[in-house]
Tab-separated table of C-alpha atoms in Angstrom:
chain	number	residue	atom	x	y	z
A	880	MET	CA	106.110	79.345	129.756
A	881	SER	CA	103.436	81.934	128.874
A	882	ALA	CA	103.776	84.001	125.691
A	883	THR	CA	104.434	87.130	127.761
A	884	VAL	CA	107.181	85.471	129.796
A	885	ALA	CA	108.713	84.009	126.652
A	886	ALA	CA	108.717	87.420	124.966
A	887	ALA	CA	110.327	89.044	128.018
A	888	ARG	CA	113.064	86.428	127.991
A	889	VAL	CA	113.759	87.018	124.309
A	890	GLU	CA	114.056	90.774	124.852
A	891	ALA	CA	116.304	90.352	127.893
A	892	ASP	CA	118.643	87.898	126.216
A	893	LEU	CA	118.265	88.000	122.464
A	894	ALA	CA	121.823	86.755	121.954
A	895	GLY	CA	121.157	83.747	124.194
A	896	VAL	CA	117.898	82.970	122.450
A	897	LEU	CA	119.599	83.215	119.050
A	898	SER	CA	122.399	80.929	120.230
A	899	GLU	CA	119.915	78.196	121.207
A	900	TYR	CA	117.869	78.798	118.077
A	901	LEU	CA	120.844	78.495	115.730
A	902	ALA	CA	122.161	75.414	117.537
A	903	GLU	CA	118.853	73.697	116.896
A	904	ARG	CA	118.506	74.933	113.330
A	905	LEU	CA	122.091	74.074	112.404
A	906	GLY	CA	122.040	70.758	114.225
A	907	VAL	CA	125.025	71.760	116.341
A	908	SER	CA	125.658	69.658	119.420
A	909	GLY	CA	127.874	72.264	121.072
A	910	SER	CA	126.989	75.880	121.591
A	911	VAL	CA	126.780	78.623	118.989
A	912	ALA	CA	128.706	81.721	120.026
A	913	ILE	CA	126.980	84.981	119.186
A	914	SER	CA	129.008	88.177	118.961
A	915	GLY	CA	128.792	91.711	117.617
A	916	MET	CA	125.025	92.054	118.144
A	917	GLU	CA	123.970	95.398	116.791
A	918	ARG	CA	120.541	96.835	116.119
A	919	ILE	CA	120.653	99.104	113.104
A	920	ALA	CA	118.231	101.860	112.268
A	921	VAL	CA	117.069	101.134	108.754
A	922	GLY	CA	113.570	101.790	107.512
A	923	TRP	CA	110.437	102.096	109.575
A	924	SER	CA	108.930	98.705	108.962
A	925	HIS	CA	110.987	96.167	110.863
A	926	GLU	CA	113.653	95.808	113.509
A	927	THR	CA	116.965	94.806	111.979
A	928	TRP	CA	119.742	93.126	113.997
A	929	LEU	CA	123.181	92.154	112.731
A	930	PHE	CA	125.350	89.552	114.484
A	931	ASP	CA	128.068	86.988	113.940
A	932	ALA	CA	127.787	83.347	114.882
A	933	ALA	CA	130.501	80.749	115.325
A	934	TRP	CA	130.075	77.046	116.012
A	935	PRO	CA	132.247	73.935	116.032
A	936	ASP	CA	132.036	71.294	113.373
A	937	GLY	CA	134.168	68.305	112.434
A	938	ALA	CA	136.558	70.433	110.411
A	939	GLY	CA	137.056	73.116	113.014
A	940	GLU	CA	134.967	76.243	113.429
A	941	GLN	CA	132.246	77.558	111.158
A	942	ARG	CA	131.437	81.257	111.082
A	943	GLN	CA	128.552	83.086	109.516
A	944	ALA	CA	127.401	86.707	109.622
A	945	PHE	CA	123.616	86.910	110.045
A	946	CYS	CA	120.891	89.491	109.772
A	947	LEU	CA	117.704	89.126	111.813
A	948	ARG	CA	114.586	91.051	110.813
A	949	ARG	CA	111.665	91.110	113.210
A	950	ASP	CA	108.171	92.479	112.812
A	951	PRO	CA	107.180	94.287	115.999
A	952	GLY	CA	103.578	94.387	114.774
A	953	ASN	CA	103.152	98.140	115.085
A	954	ALA	CA	105.366	99.444	112.301
A	955	LEU	CA	104.686	101.395	109.156
A	956	LEU	CA	103.388	99.314	106.244
A	957	ARG	CA	102.766	96.421	108.609
A	958	HIS	CA	100.081	95.037	106.307
A	959	GLU	CA	102.089	95.511	103.116
A	960	SER	CA	105.369	93.965	104.216
A	961	ASP	CA	104.668	90.573	105.699
A	962	LEU	CA	107.916	88.836	106.639
A	963	GLY	CA	106.636	85.497	105.398
A	964	GLU	CA	106.254	87.010	101.952
A	965	GLN	CA	109.714	88.602	102.167
A	966	TYR	CA	111.155	85.196	102.983
A	967	ARG	CA	109.464	83.621	99.956
A	968	VAL	CA	110.695	86.460	97.748
A	969	LEU	CA	114.296	86.016	98.934
A	970	LYS	CA	114.114	82.248	98.416
A	971	CYS	CA	112.837	82.782	94.857
A	972	LEU	CA	115.588	85.335	94.172
A	973	GLU	CA	118.269	82.780	95.057
A	974	GLN	CA	117.748	81.203	91.646
A	975	THR	CA	118.142	84.510	89.797
A	976	ASP	CA	120.861	87.019	88.925
A	977	VAL	CA	119.468	89.580	91.360
A	978	PRO	CA	121.973	90.280	94.148
A	979	ALA	CA	120.077	89.623	97.370
A	980	PRO	CA	120.723	88.084	100.784
A	981	ARG	CA	120.129	84.346	101.150
A	982	ALA	CA	117.243	83.741	103.515
A	983	PHE	CA	117.733	80.872	105.927
A	984	TRP	CA	114.624	80.641	108.104
A	985	HIS	CA	111.257	82.264	108.660
A	986	GLU	CA	109.613	82.102	112.058
A	987	ALA	CA	105.973	83.132	112.003
A	988	ASP	CA	105.478	82.203	115.667
A	989	PRO	CA	106.398	85.252	117.801
A	990	ALA	CA	107.262	82.973	120.722
A	991	VAL	CA	110.375	81.707	118.952
A	992	LEU	CA	112.344	84.941	118.440
A	993	GLY	CA	110.130	87.467	120.213
A	994	ALA	CA	108.245	88.481	117.061
A	995	PRO	CA	107.673	87.080	113.582
A	996	ALA	CA	111.145	87.034	112.073
A	997	ILE	CA	113.395	85.986	109.242
A	998	VAL	CA	117.039	85.062	109.623
A	999	MET	CA	119.200	85.684	106.590
A	1000	GLU	CA	122.814	86.082	105.663
A	1001	ARG	CA	124.526	89.371	106.336
A	1002	VAL	CA	125.826	90.494	102.977
A	1003	PRO	CA	128.993	92.611	103.072
A	1004	GLY	CA	128.475	96.208	102.152
A	1005	GLU	CA	127.232	99.560	103.303
A	1006	CYS	CA	124.055	101.482	102.736
A	1007	PRO	CA	124.597	105.214	103.183
A	1008	SER	CA	121.422	107.240	103.584
A	1009	PRO	CA	120.853	109.480	100.562
A	1010	TRP	CA	118.907	111.856	102.831
A	1011	ARG	CA	122.064	112.840	104.711
A	1012	ARG	CA	124.893	115.002	103.425
A	1013	ALA	CA	127.500	112.298	104.061
A	1014	GLY	CA	125.434	109.851	102.039
A	1015	ARG	CA	125.025	112.238	99.135
A	1016	GLU	CA	128.778	112.895	99.155
A	1017	TYR	CA	129.398	109.136	99.155
A	1018	TYR	CA	127.181	108.647	96.090
A	1019	ALA	CA	128.622	111.666	94.291
A	1020	ALA	CA	132.144	110.293	94.760
A	1021	ALA	CA	131.040	106.833	93.612
A	1022	ALA	CA	129.411	108.396	90.553
A	1023	GLU	CA	132.756	110.023	89.695
A	1024	ARG	CA	134.492	106.650	89.850
A	1025	GLY	CA	131.879	105.304	87.433
A	1026	VAL	CA	131.443	101.710	88.643
A	1027	LEU	CA	128.436	102.100	90.926
A	1028	PRO	CA	126.207	103.895	88.368
A	1029	ALA	CA	126.517	100.924	86.017
A	1030	SER	CA	126.083	98.385	88.816
A	1031	PHE	CA	123.028	100.215	90.182
A	1032	THR	CA	121.464	100.144	86.710
A	1033	ASP	CA	122.396	96.512	86.110
A	1034	ALA	CA	120.845	95.391	89.405
A	1035	LEU	CA	117.511	96.942	88.429
A	1036	ALA	CA	117.771	95.366	84.986
A	1037	ALA	CA	118.401	92.018	86.712
A	1038	VAL	CA	115.182	92.440	88.710
A	1039	HIS	CA	113.211	93.158	85.547
A	1040	ASN	CA	114.879	90.317	83.640
A	1041	VAL	CA	113.785	87.714	86.174
A	1042	ASP	CA	111.587	85.047	84.627
A	1043	TRP	CA	109.124	85.544	87.438
A	1044	GLN	CA	106.933	82.577	86.633
A	1045	ALA	CA	109.866	80.192	86.384
A	1046	ALA	CA	111.339	81.603	89.610
A	1047	GLY	CA	108.080	80.945	91.449
A	1048	PHE	CA	106.808	84.481	91.964
A	1049	ASP	CA	103.236	83.600	90.981
A	1050	PHE	CA	102.256	83.854	94.644
A	1051	LEU	CA	102.577	87.629	94.383
A	1052	GLY	CA	99.554	87.632	92.090
A	1053	ALA	CA	99.733	88.911	88.549
A	1054	PRO	CA	97.510	91.739	87.372
A	1055	GLY	CA	95.182	91.279	84.434
A	1056	THR	CA	95.578	92.895	81.064
A	1057	GLY	CA	95.099	96.570	80.230
A	1058	CYS	CA	95.281	99.027	83.096
A	1059	ASP	CA	94.667	96.460	85.834
A	1060	PHE	CA	98.144	96.892	87.353
A	1061	ALA	CA	97.709	100.630	87.944
A	1062	LEU	CA	94.173	100.157	89.274
A	1063	ARG	CA	95.361	97.484	91.692
A	1064	GLU	CA	98.090	99.756	93.028
A	1065	ILE	CA	95.603	102.603	93.462
A	1066	ALA	CA	93.239	100.269	95.332
A	1067	LYS	CA	96.081	99.041	97.569
A	1068	TRP	CA	97.087	102.528	98.671
A	1069	GLU	CA	93.492	103.660	98.980
A	1070	ALA	CA	92.919	100.788	101.414
A	1071	LEU	CA	95.906	101.958	103.481
A	1072	ILE	CA	94.490	105.494	103.508
A	1073	ASP	CA	91.114	104.180	104.651
A	1074	GLU	CA	92.747	102.166	107.447
A	1075	SER	CA	94.743	105.144	108.634
A	1076	GLY	CA	91.741	107.039	109.946
A	1077	HIS	CA	93.273	110.234	108.544
A	1078	PRO	CA	90.666	112.788	107.443
A	1079	GLY	CA	92.351	113.166	104.065
A	1080	HIS	CA	92.089	116.190	101.798
A	1081	PRO	CA	90.296	116.954	98.514
A	1082	ILE	CA	93.624	117.029	96.660
A	1083	LEU	CA	93.838	113.330	97.404
A	1084	ALA	CA	90.337	112.811	96.008
A	1085	ASP	CA	91.403	114.720	92.881
A	1086	LEU	CA	94.631	112.728	92.606
A	1087	ILE	CA	92.878	109.372	92.973
A	1088	GLY	CA	90.218	110.392	90.451
A	1089	TRP	CA	92.892	111.537	88.003
A	1090	LEU	CA	94.943	108.365	88.464
A	1091	ARG	CA	91.926	106.134	87.842
A	1092	HIS	CA	90.891	108.151	84.800
A	1093	HIS	CA	94.369	108.066	83.245
A	1094	ALA	CA	95.503	104.581	84.280
A	1095	PRO	CA	97.884	103.348	81.553
A	1096	ASP	CA	97.922	99.937	79.981
A	1097	THR	CA	100.788	97.718	81.040
A	1098	GLU	CA	102.592	96.316	78.040
A	1099	GLN	CA	104.816	93.860	79.843
A	1100	LEU	CA	104.769	92.312	83.296
A	1101	THR	CA	107.967	91.879	85.273
A	1102	LEU	CA	109.019	91.514	88.871
A	1103	VAL	CA	108.908	95.059	90.289
A	1104	HIS	CA	110.853	95.962	93.430
A	1105	GLY	CA	108.599	98.876	94.314
A	1106	ALA	CA	111.181	101.136	95.993
A	1107	TYR	CA	114.387	100.845	93.975
A	1108	ARG	CA	116.753	103.667	94.922
A	1109	THR	CA	120.007	104.318	96.719
A	1110	GLY	CA	119.412	103.692	100.388
A	1111	ASN	CA	117.643	100.449	99.543
A	1112	VAL	CA	120.680	98.728	98.042
A	1113	LEU	CA	123.817	97.514	99.775
A	1114	ILE	CA	127.122	98.570	98.211
A	1115	HIS	CA	130.443	96.776	98.416
A	1116	ASP	CA	133.535	97.753	96.416
A	1117	ASP	CA	131.431	100.201	94.408
A	1118	ARG	CA	129.028	97.494	93.320
A	1119	VAL	CA	125.515	96.614	94.452
A	1120	SER	CA	126.088	93.602	96.695
A	1121	ALA	CA	122.413	93.198	97.588
A	1122	VAL	CA	119.081	94.719	96.708
A	1123	LEU	CA	117.305	95.210	100.040
A	1124	ASP	CA	113.873	96.190	101.316
A	1125	TRP	CA	111.753	93.565	99.616
A	1126	GLU	CA	108.577	94.945	101.113
A	1127	LEU	CA	106.638	96.458	98.235
A	1128	GLN	CA	107.399	94.064	95.388
A	1129	VAL	CA	104.691	93.230	92.894
A	1130	ILE	CA	104.330	91.706	89.492
A	1131	GLY	CA	103.659	94.705	87.331
A	1132	ASP	CA	104.870	97.366	84.969
A	1133	PRO	CA	108.687	97.760	85.009
A	1134	MET	CA	108.156	101.484	84.402
A	1135	TYR	CA	106.900	101.635	88.001
A	1136	ASP	CA	110.491	101.033	89.163
A	1137	VAL	CA	112.011	103.156	86.410
A	1138	ALA	CA	109.784	106.065	87.462
A	1139	TYR	CA	111.141	105.743	90.996
A	1140	VAL	CA	114.681	106.017	89.663
A	1141	LEU	CA	113.772	109.010	87.500
A	1142	THR	CA	111.840	110.927	90.136
A	1143	GLU	CA	113.237	114.120	91.607
A	1144	LEU	CA	111.992	112.930	94.992
A	1145	ASN	CA	114.906	110.510	95.192
A	1146	ARG	CA	117.698	112.943	94.547
A	1147	GLU	CA	118.676	116.120	96.261
A	1148	GLY	CA	120.764	118.886	94.766
A	1149	THR	CA	122.006	116.753	91.894
A	1150	GLU	CA	121.018	115.790	88.371
A	1151	LEU	CA	122.229	112.247	89.039
A	1152	LEU	CA	119.297	109.827	89.181
A	1153	SER	CA	118.901	108.417	92.665
A	1154	ASN	CA	121.954	110.567	93.519
A	1155	VAL	CA	124.277	108.289	91.579
A	1156	VAL	CA	123.439	107.594	87.918
A	1157	PRO	CA	123.787	109.991	84.984
A	1158	ARG	CA	120.471	109.972	83.130
A	1159	GLU	CA	121.964	109.085	79.732
A	1160	LEU	CA	123.880	106.172	81.167
A	1161	PHE	CA	120.808	104.839	82.933
A	1162	PHE	CA	118.627	105.035	79.826
A	1163	GLU	CA	121.184	103.447	77.526
A	1164	ARG	CA	122.342	100.706	79.856
A	1165	TYR	CA	118.897	99.780	81.211
A	1166	GLN	CA	117.319	99.571	77.765
A	1167	GLN	CA	120.207	97.532	76.421
A	1168	ALA	CA	120.181	95.130	79.361
A	1169	THR	CA	116.423	94.561	79.406
A	1170	GLY	CA	115.283	95.241	75.869
A	1171	ILE	CA	112.569	97.371	77.451
A	1172	GLU	CA	112.133	100.863	76.074
A	1173	ILE	CA	111.686	103.489	78.771
A	1174	ASP	CA	108.298	105.171	78.380
A	1175	GLU	CA	108.623	108.564	80.031
A	1176	GLN	CA	104.913	109.269	79.757
A	1177	ARG	CA	104.070	106.165	81.767
A	1178	CYS	CA	106.850	107.088	84.208
A	1179	ALA	CA	105.267	110.514	84.673
A	1180	TYR	CA	101.979	108.791	85.493
A	1181	TYR	CA	103.668	106.531	88.043
A	1182	GLN	CA	105.332	109.511	89.658
A	1183	LEU	CA	101.843	110.781	90.467
A	1184	LEU	CA	100.968	107.335	91.756
A	1185	TYR	CA	104.012	107.639	94.029
A	1186	ALA	CA	102.637	110.947	95.292
A	1187	MET	CA	99.500	109.072	96.307
A	1188	ARG	CA	101.603	106.305	97.846
A	1189	SER	CA	103.647	108.849	99.827
A	1190	ALA	CA	100.480	110.446	101.153
A	1191	ALA	CA	99.192	106.985	102.087
A	1192	PHE	CA	102.476	106.128	103.891
A	1193	TRP	CA	102.411	109.321	105.914
A	1194	MET	CA	98.716	109.011	106.737
A	1195	SER	CA	99.321	105.476	107.936
A	1196	ALA	CA	102.351	106.553	109.960
A	1197	ALA	CA	100.534	109.460	111.598
A	1198	GLY	CA	97.608	107.127	112.317
A	1199	LEU	CA	99.876	104.653	114.111
A	1200	TYR	CA	100.943	107.371	116.528
A	1201	ALA	CA	97.452	108.820	116.875
A	1202	ASP	CA	96.026	105.360	117.675
A	1203	GLY	CA	98.641	104.799	120.371
A	1204	ALA	CA	99.991	101.777	118.492
A	1205	ASN	CA	103.479	103.233	118.198
A	1206	SER	CA	105.116	105.878	120.387
A	1207	ASP	CA	107.871	106.935	117.960
A	1208	LEU	CA	107.556	110.722	117.555
A	1209	ARG	CA	108.931	110.470	114.012
A	1210	LEU	CA	105.559	108.974	113.164
A	1211	ALA	CA	103.677	111.823	114.825
A	1212	ARG	CA	105.611	114.332	112.750
A	1213	THR	CA	104.422	112.698	109.520
A	1214	HIS	CA	101.024	114.297	110.116
A	1215	TRP	CA	102.541	117.316	108.348
A	1216	SER	CA	104.388	115.219	105.765
A	1217	VAL	CA	100.954	114.420	104.331
A	1218	THR	CA	100.565	118.111	103.509
A	1219	VAL	CA	103.948	118.168	101.778
A	1220	ALA	CA	103.056	115.085	99.693
A	1221	LEU	CA	99.729	116.628	98.701
A	1222	GLU	CA	101.338	119.943	97.788
A	1223	ARG	CA	103.656	118.060	95.466
A	1224	ALA	CA	100.744	116.158	93.955
A	1225	ALA	CA	98.896	119.427	93.358
A	1226	THR	CA	101.917	120.856	91.587
A	1227	GLU	CA	102.309	117.751	89.428
A	1228	LEU	CA	98.614	117.825	88.577
A	1229	GLY	CA	99.194	121.353	87.284
A	1230	TYR	CA	97.466	123.373	90.030
B	24	MET	CA	93.436	128.068	119.621
B	25	THR	CA	94.648	131.569	120.341
B	26	ALA	CA	97.671	133.780	119.861
B	27	ASP	CA	98.549	133.002	123.489
B	28	ASP	CA	98.580	129.302	122.649
B	29	HIS	CA	100.955	130.080	119.814
B	30	GLU	CA	103.380	131.907	122.058
B	31	LEU	CA	103.254	129.251	124.758
B	32	LEU	CA	103.817	126.429	122.274
B	33	SER	CA	106.660	128.332	120.617
B	34	ARG	CA	108.377	128.817	123.949
B	35	LEU	CA	107.923	125.145	124.806
B	36	ALA	CA	109.453	124.177	121.456
B	37	ASP	CA	112.444	126.444	122.086
B	38	THR	CA	112.976	125.014	125.568
B	39	VAL	CA	112.832	121.412	124.378
B	40	ARG	CA	115.137	122.118	121.431
B	41	SER	CA	117.724	124.258	123.177
B	42	GLN	CA	117.755	122.955	126.757
B	43	ILE	CA	116.158	119.550	127.136
B	44	ALA	CA	117.146	117.630	124.007
B	45	PRO	CA	120.878	118.461	124.089
B	46	ALA	CA	121.039	117.273	127.707
B	47	VAL	CA	119.721	113.790	126.870
B	48	ASP	CA	122.518	111.211	126.590
B	49	ASP	CA	120.642	108.330	125.033
B	50	GLU	CA	120.656	108.783	121.249
B	51	TYR	CA	117.134	107.496	120.625
B	52	ALA	CA	115.651	109.595	123.427
B	53	ARG	CA	117.579	112.670	122.246
B	54	THR	CA	116.244	112.261	118.713
B	55	GLN	CA	112.743	111.886	120.125
B	56	ALA	CA	113.212	115.089	122.137
B	57	PHE	CA	114.293	117.027	119.048
B	58	MET	CA	111.295	115.558	117.228
B	59	ALA	CA	109.050	116.757	120.035
B	60	ALA	CA	110.452	120.263	119.518
B	61	VAL	CA	109.644	120.114	115.810
B	62	ILE	CA	106.083	118.967	116.556
B	63	LEU	CA	105.568	121.697	119.150
B	64	GLN	CA	106.766	124.263	116.622
B	65	ARG	CA	104.243	122.982	114.054
B	66	LEU	CA	101.473	123.123	116.647
B	67	ALA	CA	102.540	126.666	117.492
B	68	LYS	CA	102.170	127.670	113.857
B	69	GLN	CA	98.829	125.898	113.691
B	70	ALA	CA	97.656	127.990	116.636
B	71	GLN	CA	99.067	131.147	115.085
B	72	PHE	CA	97.209	130.703	111.789
B	73	PHE	CA	94.088	128.933	113.020
B	74	ASP	CA	91.616	131.834	112.879
B	75	GLU	CA	93.037	133.310	109.680
B	76	HIS	CA	93.005	129.972	107.866
B	77	ARG	CA	89.533	129.036	109.058
B	78	ALA	CA	88.134	132.352	107.853
B	79	ALA	CA	89.819	131.933	104.491
B	80	GLU	CA	88.440	128.407	104.200
B	81	PHE	CA	84.861	129.580	104.935
B	82	SER	CA	85.176	132.346	102.389
B	83	ASP	CA	86.752	130.140	99.708
B	84	VAL	CA	84.213	127.345	100.087
B	85	ALA	CA	81.267	129.751	99.921
B	86	ALA	CA	82.685	131.446	96.816
B	87	LEU	CA	83.395	128.065	95.230
B	88	ALA	CA	79.822	126.917	95.819
B	89	ASP	CA	78.554	130.130	94.181
B	90	GLN	CA	80.865	129.673	91.191
B	91	LEU	CA	79.942	126.041	90.666
B	92	ASP	CA	76.206	126.701	90.990
B	93	ALA	CA	76.514	129.513	88.460
B	94	ALA	CA	78.493	127.347	86.056
B	95	PHE	CA	75.999	124.508	86.345
B	96	ALA	CA	73.087	126.883	85.846
B	97	ALA	CA	74.706	128.332	82.749
B	98	ALA	CA	75.291	124.842	81.396
B	99	GLY	CA	71.645	123.771	81.659
B	100	PRO	CA	69.286	123.751	78.684
B	101	ALA	CA	67.356	126.601	80.242
B	102	PRO	CA	68.590	129.202	82.715
B	103	GLY	CA	68.712	127.670	86.120
B	104	ALA	CA	67.496	124.291	84.963
B	105	GLN	CA	70.800	122.400	85.474
B	106	ALA	CA	69.109	119.515	83.675
B	107	HIS	CA	72.173	117.698	82.504
B	108	VAL	CA	74.344	118.146	85.567
B	109	PRO	CA	73.954	114.880	87.508
B	110	ALA	CA	72.062	115.029	90.759
B	111	ASP	CA	75.003	113.671	92.778
B	112	VAL	CA	77.196	116.566	91.584
B	113	ARG	CA	74.571	119.148	92.522
B	114	ASP	CA	73.926	117.442	95.859
B	115	ALA	CA	77.640	117.365	96.677
B	116	VAL	CA	77.941	121.096	95.991
B	117	ALA	CA	74.916	121.792	98.179
B	118	ARG	CA	76.434	119.731	100.989
B	119	MET	CA	79.763	121.511	100.621
B	120	ARG	CA	77.963	124.864	100.942
B	121	ARG	CA	76.103	123.683	104.010
B	122	LEU	CA	79.202	122.300	105.756
B	123	SER	CA	81.476	125.233	104.802
B	124	SER	CA	84.377	122.826	104.899
B	125	ILE	CA	87.182	122.209	102.463
B	126	ALA	CA	86.928	118.505	103.321
B	127	ALA	CA	83.482	118.456	101.693
B	128	VAL	CA	85.083	119.350	98.339
B	129	SER	CA	86.218	115.715	98.111
B	130	GLU	CA	82.656	114.576	97.513
B	131	VAL	CA	82.212	117.147	94.731
B	132	LEU	CA	85.395	115.912	93.076
B	133	GLU	CA	84.342	112.287	93.313
B	134	ALA	CA	81.003	113.134	91.724
B	135	LEU	CA	82.707	115.095	88.924
B	136	TYR	CA	85.043	112.177	88.171
B	137	ARG	CA	82.059	109.806	88.064
B	138	TRP	CA	80.374	112.190	85.624
B	139	GLY	CA	83.506	112.438	83.464
B	140	PRO	CA	86.289	114.915	84.209
B	141	ASP	CA	86.865	115.882	80.578
B	142	GLY	CA	83.282	117.011	79.900
B	143	PRO	CA	82.501	120.620	78.856
B	144	VAL	CA	81.058	121.473	82.275
B	145	ALA	CA	83.097	119.192	84.519
B	146	ALA	CA	86.531	120.211	83.187
B	147	PRO	CA	86.183	123.935	83.939
B	148	ALA	CA	84.542	123.042	87.259
B	149	LEU	CA	87.637	121.007	88.124
B	150	ASP	CA	89.856	123.957	87.217
B	151	THR	CA	87.821	126.226	89.478
B	152	ILE	CA	88.056	123.763	92.348
B	153	ARG	CA	91.791	123.353	91.884
B	154	GLN	CA	92.352	127.086	92.296
B	155	VAL	CA	90.662	126.891	95.685
B	156	LEU	CA	92.611	123.774	96.639
B	157	ARG	CA	95.878	125.455	95.629
B	158	ARG	CA	95.161	128.303	98.028
B	159	ASP	CA	94.216	125.846	100.757
B	160	ILE	CA	97.354	123.727	100.400
B	161	ASP	CA	99.514	126.871	100.315
B	162	ARG	CA	97.987	127.878	103.632
B	163	ARG	CA	98.644	124.414	105.068
B	164	MET	CA	102.227	124.584	103.842
B	165	GLU	CA	102.746	127.676	106.004
B	166	ILE	CA	102.437	125.237	108.921
B	167	ALA	CA	104.029	122.120	107.425
B	168	ARG	CA	107.119	123.775	105.960
């Protein structure tokens, strides 16, 4: 069967392909029944499918809820969020206190499941979008109840408390001493900007120059999620049941994550950090749980680095549409999101 | 782009938003149609402001080149000598003047950062440039907002 024919078959009958795949992987002699297949719209990087599987075993019937993530090869951050790396990250996290889905299999060969893919457990919970009114109302109500703010803080502390060398995260590559972490991040996003083919703007040149000139020393290296906020964590019974979106993780300065929690960009119309945590609670609980003192000056620096990262994301997204690699008009619209990101950077630089 | 382009694009955006998109049943396609309306509206604004913004950009870049040349001349050991302003900074300003493009300011900024952004000449030069960039991004925000 040619690769094209195989891919067409996968798309036409994904449930059937998954049934055969799971039967082989699970060593089931009978068939694996697939039900409740649902493609969910989360993020812009990968396709995400949820489904249930049931199969016979000696003791009766086994059931498992699964999540399939596939890389269509034309998505945003396609070079920064390799599924093979995500799989390794999830396997390493299994030995830690970080709530995360268990990853079962990684398929790099697109012929197997129609695209490079990972199959993992479907963790119970919901993930309301903080960019929608309903989501913001959900988080405001949860903040009132008081359990989620603590759980949200604890989950980040768990990420930063991971003994990353013992857990096997060396493959992510550790920055050198001094300001190497910040310089590596700048170089990463500059490379994405260069790839995008976007003409850029002098504010970006100013921002990059400023970031290089003021790059802070990193005092302590931890596992860093890279995008820790509501919308990237699954919530069940008012607690974080899984930290999701392991696409931008690095070994680096924990203040990089803290800055993302503190930033105004991740809350709308509320003083609650990431729409859910009172600032005092976050500071007190995070510092107590990690023993790491929050350095607001370094956080302010990283917020400017996030402005650069946002501009890089949007340039890359607009480039995908402009190149004809992706026909999603949401990507075309990001051409103007670059302007918004740069305006914010200009304001933060004191223009 | 012309004022006619602006009006045509605006009308297209209205039609897609008010007539076409709501009639699409499929959720993904409907969202894409609404997105198309947003993009057409942005393009309409781009057409509306094109001449005005281009003229402002020409004027700002020319004035910026004059200001930077004057500041560099004043900073030299002798009037007009510019001896201690690095050649790549002076060359970048000359290129920016020649191209009359805001994009060419990037090269000036890169040269200033290489020279040292906190220096007695570079720091005020950066401030001057940022005033021009503020005006430029404000103009762009008229379209992006």
